[in-house]
PDB file of C-alpha atoms in Angstrom:
ATOM      1  CA  GLN A  26       0.366   0.042  -0.317  1.00  0.00           C
ATOM      2  CA  VAL A  27       1.135   3.758  -0.877  1.00  0.00           C
ATOM      3  CA  HIS A  28       0.163   6.745   1.061  1.00  0.00           C
ATOM      4  CA  LEU A  29       0.203   9.924  -0.848  1.00  0.00           C
ATOM      5  CA  VAL A  30       0.485  13.216   1.052  1.00  0.00           C
ATOM      6  CA  GLU A  31       0.271  16.489  -0.849  1.00  0.00           C
ATOM      7  CA  SER A  32       1.380  20.446   0.334  1.00  0.00           C
ATOM      8  CA  GLY A  33       2.261  23.287  -1.089  1.00  0.00           C
ATOM      9  CA  GLY A  34      -0.672  24.850  -1.972  1.00  0.00           C
ATOM     10  CA  GLY A  35      -2.092  28.097  -1.731  1.00  0.00           C
ATOM     11  CA  LEU A  36      -3.632  31.672  -3.429  1.00  0.00           C
ATOM     12  CA  VAL A  37      -0.564  32.547  -5.399  1.00  0.00           C
ATOM     13  CA  MET A  38      -1.627  35.977  -7.674  1.00  0.00           C
ATOM     14  CA  ALA A  39      -1.569  35.521 -12.149  1.00  0.00           C
ATOM     15  CA  GLY A  40       2.200  35.396 -12.319  1.00  0.00           C
ATOM     16  CA  GLY A  41       3.106  34.008  -9.689  1.00  0.00           C
ATOM     17  CA  SER A  42       4.607  30.714  -8.599  1.00  0.00           C
ATOM     18  CA  LEU A  43       3.954  27.831  -6.174  1.00  0.00           C
ATOM     19  CA  ARG A  44       5.962  24.326  -5.235  1.00  0.00           C
ATOM     20  CA  LEU A  45       3.783  21.350  -5.235  1.00  0.00           C
ATOM     21  CA  SER A  46       5.378  18.537  -2.944  1.00  0.00           C
ATOM     22  CA  CYS A  47       3.824  14.303  -2.739  1.00  0.00           C
ATOM     23  CA  ALA A  48       5.568  12.846   0.113  1.00  0.00           C
ATOM     24  CA  ALA A  49       5.273   8.588  -0.166  1.00  0.00           C
ATOM     25  CA  SER A  50       4.706   6.157   2.880  1.00  0.00           C
ATOM     26  CA  GLY A  51       4.698   2.294   2.832  1.00  0.00           C
ATOM     27  CA  ARG A  52       6.875   1.299   0.042  1.00  0.00           C
ATOM     28  CA  THR A  53       8.866   2.712  -2.241  1.00  0.00           C
ATOM     29  CA  LEU A  54       8.195   5.063  -5.830  1.00  0.00           C
ATOM     30  CA  THR A  55      11.374   4.069  -7.014  1.00  0.00           C
ATOM     31  CA  HIS A  56       9.448   1.814  -9.588  1.00  0.00           C
ATOM     32  CA  TYR A  57       5.526   3.833 -10.335  1.00  0.00           C
ATOM     33  CA  GLY A  58       5.230   5.671 -12.995  1.00  0.00           C
ATOM     34  CA  MET A  59       3.492   9.235 -11.172  1.00  0.00           C
ATOM     35  CA  GLY A  60       1.120  12.559 -11.931  1.00  0.00           C
ATOM     36  CA  TRP A  61      -0.025  14.984 -11.130  1.00  0.00           C
ATOM     37  CA  PHE A  62      -3.765  16.005 -11.618  1.00  0.00           C
ATOM     38  CA  ARG A  63      -6.244  18.279 -10.923  1.00  0.00           C
ATOM     39  CA  GLN A  64      -9.839  18.763 -11.376  1.00  0.00           C
ATOM     40  CA  ALA A  65     -11.512  22.227 -11.106  1.00  0.00           C
ATOM     41  CA  PRO A  66     -15.350  22.632 -10.386  1.00  0.00           C
ATOM     42  CA  GLY A  67     -17.385  20.929 -12.179  1.00  0.00           C
ATOM     43  CA  LYS A  68     -15.044  19.597 -14.372  1.00  0.00           C
ATOM     44  CA  GLU A  69     -13.948  16.685 -14.688  1.00  0.00           C
ATOM     45  CA  ARG A  70      -9.800  15.557 -14.058  1.00  0.00           C
ATOM     46  CA  GLU A  71      -7.438  15.653 -16.261  1.00  0.00           C
ATOM     47  CA  CYS A  72      -3.244  14.881 -16.619  1.00  0.00           C
ATOM     48  CA  VAL A  73      -0.917  17.655 -15.306  1.00  0.00           C
ATOM     49  CA  ALA A  74       1.944  16.269 -15.880  1.00  0.00           C
ATOM     50  CA  THR A  75       3.706  12.315 -15.296  1.00  0.00           C
ATOM     51  CA  ILE A  76       7.037  11.263 -14.486  1.00  0.00           C
ATOM     52  CA  SER A  77       8.411   7.850 -15.484  1.00  0.00           C
ATOM     53  CA  ALA A  78      10.592   5.545 -12.986  1.00  0.00           C
ATOM     54  CA  SER A  79      13.275   6.844 -15.626  1.00  0.00           C
ATOM     55  CA  THR A  80      12.677  10.251 -15.959  1.00  0.00           C
ATOM     56  CA  THR A  81      10.662  10.001 -18.943  1.00  0.00           C
ATOM     57  CA  THR A  82       8.138  13.563 -18.497  1.00  0.00           C
ATOM     58  CA  TYR A  83       4.661  14.599 -20.187  1.00  0.00           C
ATOM     59  CA  TYR A  84       2.523  17.783 -20.411  1.00  0.00           C
ATOM     60  CA  ALA A  85      -0.629  18.633 -20.799  1.00  0.00           C
ATOM     61  CA  ASP A  86      -0.398  21.948 -23.135  1.00  0.00           C
ATOM     62  CA  SER A  87      -2.142  24.107 -21.421  1.00  0.00           C
ATOM     63  CA  VAL A  88       0.469  24.001 -19.170  1.00  0.00           C
ATOM     64  CA  LYS A  89       4.056  23.094 -21.448  1.00  0.00           C
ATOM     65  CA  GLY A  90       7.100  25.337 -20.528  1.00  0.00           C
ATOM     66  CA  ARG A  91       5.497  26.510 -17.502  1.00  0.00           C
ATOM     67  CA  PHE A  92       5.380  23.619 -14.850  1.00  0.00           C
ATOM     68  CA  THR A  93       7.827  21.439 -14.067  1.00  0.00           C
ATOM     69  CA  ILE A  94       7.485  17.728 -12.570  1.00  0.00           C
ATOM     70  CA  SER A  95      10.507  16.041 -10.875  1.00  0.00           C
ATOM     71  CA  ARG A  96      11.036  13.030  -8.296  1.00  0.00           C
ATOM     72  CA  ASP A  97      13.488  12.357  -5.593  1.00  0.00           C
ATOM     73  CA  ASN A  98      13.684   8.240  -5.274  1.00  0.00           C
ATOM     74  CA  ALA A  99      16.086   9.134  -2.249  1.00  0.00           C
ATOM     75  CA  LYS A 100      13.476  10.874  -0.239  1.00  0.00           C
ATOM     76  CA  ASN A 101      10.082   9.120  -2.274  1.00  0.00           C
ATOM     77  CA  ALA A 102       8.566  12.455  -3.172  1.00  0.00           C
ATOM     78  CA  VAL A 103       7.680  14.170  -6.766  1.00  0.00           C
ATOM     79  CA  TYR A 104       6.847  17.732  -6.595  1.00  0.00           C
ATOM     80  CA  LEU A 105       5.405  19.826  -9.799  1.00  0.00           C
ATOM     81  CA  GLN A 106       7.208  23.293  -9.838  1.00  0.00           C
ATOM     82  CA  MET A 107       4.655  25.891 -11.699  1.00  0.00           C
ATOM     83  CA  ASN A 108       5.258  29.090 -12.500  1.00  0.00           C
ATOM     84  CA  SER A 109       3.752  31.638 -14.014  1.00  0.00           C
ATOM     85  CA  LEU A 110       0.676  30.985 -13.399  1.00  0.00           C
ATOM     86  CA  LYS A 111      -2.784  31.535 -14.693  1.00  0.00           C
ATOM     87  CA  PRO A 112      -6.635  32.090 -13.193  1.00  0.00           C
ATOM     88  CA  GLU A 113      -7.771  28.505 -15.113  1.00  0.00           C
ATOM     89  CA  ASP A 114      -4.731  26.923 -13.098  1.00  0.00           C
ATOM     90  CA  THR A 115      -7.288  26.832 -10.095  1.00  0.00           C
ATOM     91  CA  ALA A 116      -8.220  23.663  -8.985  1.00  0.00           C
ATOM     92  CA  VAL A 117      -7.288  20.507  -6.733  1.00  0.00           C
ATOM     93  CA  TYR A 118      -4.607  19.028  -7.440  1.00  0.00           C
ATOM     94  CA  TYR A 119      -3.509  15.450  -6.888  1.00  0.00           C
ATOM     95  CA  CYS A 120      -0.651  13.583  -6.837  1.00  0.00           C
ATOM     96  CA  ALA A 121      -0.797   9.836  -8.122  1.00  0.00           C
ATOM     97  CA  ALA A 122       1.192   6.295  -8.041  1.00  0.00           C
ATOM     98  CA  ARG A 123       1.114   4.015 -10.563  1.00  0.00           C
ATOM     99  CA  THR A 124       2.436   0.673 -10.383  1.00  0.00           C
ATOM    100  CA  SER A 125       4.079   0.882 -13.043  1.00  0.00           C
ATOM    101  CA  ARG A 126       7.441   2.039 -14.680  1.00  0.00           C
ATOM    102  CA  TRP A 127       5.435   3.971 -17.246  1.00  0.00           C
ATOM    103  CA  THR A 128       2.965   6.420 -16.808  1.00  0.00           C
ATOM    104  CA  SER A 129      -0.493   7.291 -18.726  1.00  0.00           C
ATOM    105  CA  SER A 130      -2.110  10.591 -18.827  1.00  0.00           C
ATOM    106  CA  ARG A 131      -5.679   8.640 -18.108  1.00  0.00           C
ATOM    107  CA  HIS A 132      -6.171   8.982 -13.986  1.00  0.00           C
ATOM    108  CA  GLU A 133      -8.292   5.581 -14.570  1.00  0.00           C
ATOM    109  CA  ASP A 134      -4.701   3.470 -14.658  1.00  0.00           C
ATOM    110  CA  TYR A 135      -3.695   4.820 -11.774  1.00  0.00           C
ATOM    111  CA  HIS A 136      -3.936   2.969  -8.240  1.00  0.00           C
ATOM    112  CA  TYR A 137      -3.153   5.618  -5.521  1.00  0.00           C
ATOM    113  CA  TRP A 138      -3.945   8.812  -4.729  1.00  0.00           C
ATOM    114  CA  GLY A 139      -3.211  11.980  -2.645  1.00  0.00           C
ATOM    115  CA  GLN A 140      -6.090  13.729  -0.872  1.00  0.00           C
ATOM    116  CA  GLY A 141      -5.098  16.723  -2.529  1.00  0.00           C
ATOM    117  CA  THR A 142      -4.162  20.622  -2.573  1.00  0.00           C
ATOM    118  CA  GLN A 143      -5.842  23.579  -3.425  1.00  0.00           C
ATOM    119  CA  VAL A 144      -4.075  25.960  -5.087  1.00  0.00           C
ATOM    120  CA  THR A 145      -6.224  29.040  -5.869  1.00  0.00           C
ATOM    121  CA  VAL A 146      -4.716  32.295  -8.263  1.00  0.00           C
ATOM    122  CA  SER A 147      -6.132  35.259  -8.333  1.00  0.00           C
ATOM    123  CA  SER A 148      -6.715  37.607 -11.238  1.00  0.00           C
TER     124      SER A 148
END
């Protein structure tokens, strides 16, 4: 069993930055594909970024060039650096783990989820 806890969300003005962290316990994430997803009110959960066990990354077009996903296997953690934030980035952000070295942009393919952290970007 993997337990994921996100942190780092908050309220920021447009153009600002936030760094989300996802700390894992229970099992090492070294061989797991990891992803960050977000869900805004009234919208479906969408993939923001993923990183494989070999650190291959994927970004949604809406965040490319602004967000960076990374992982630190020594700390059993995954991060999402978010720069140049926009009001449309406002959502609850979730960390997810997949019991595969590879990643997927489909939330159905992930087996473990954190409780989420709220990110609010004001204009």
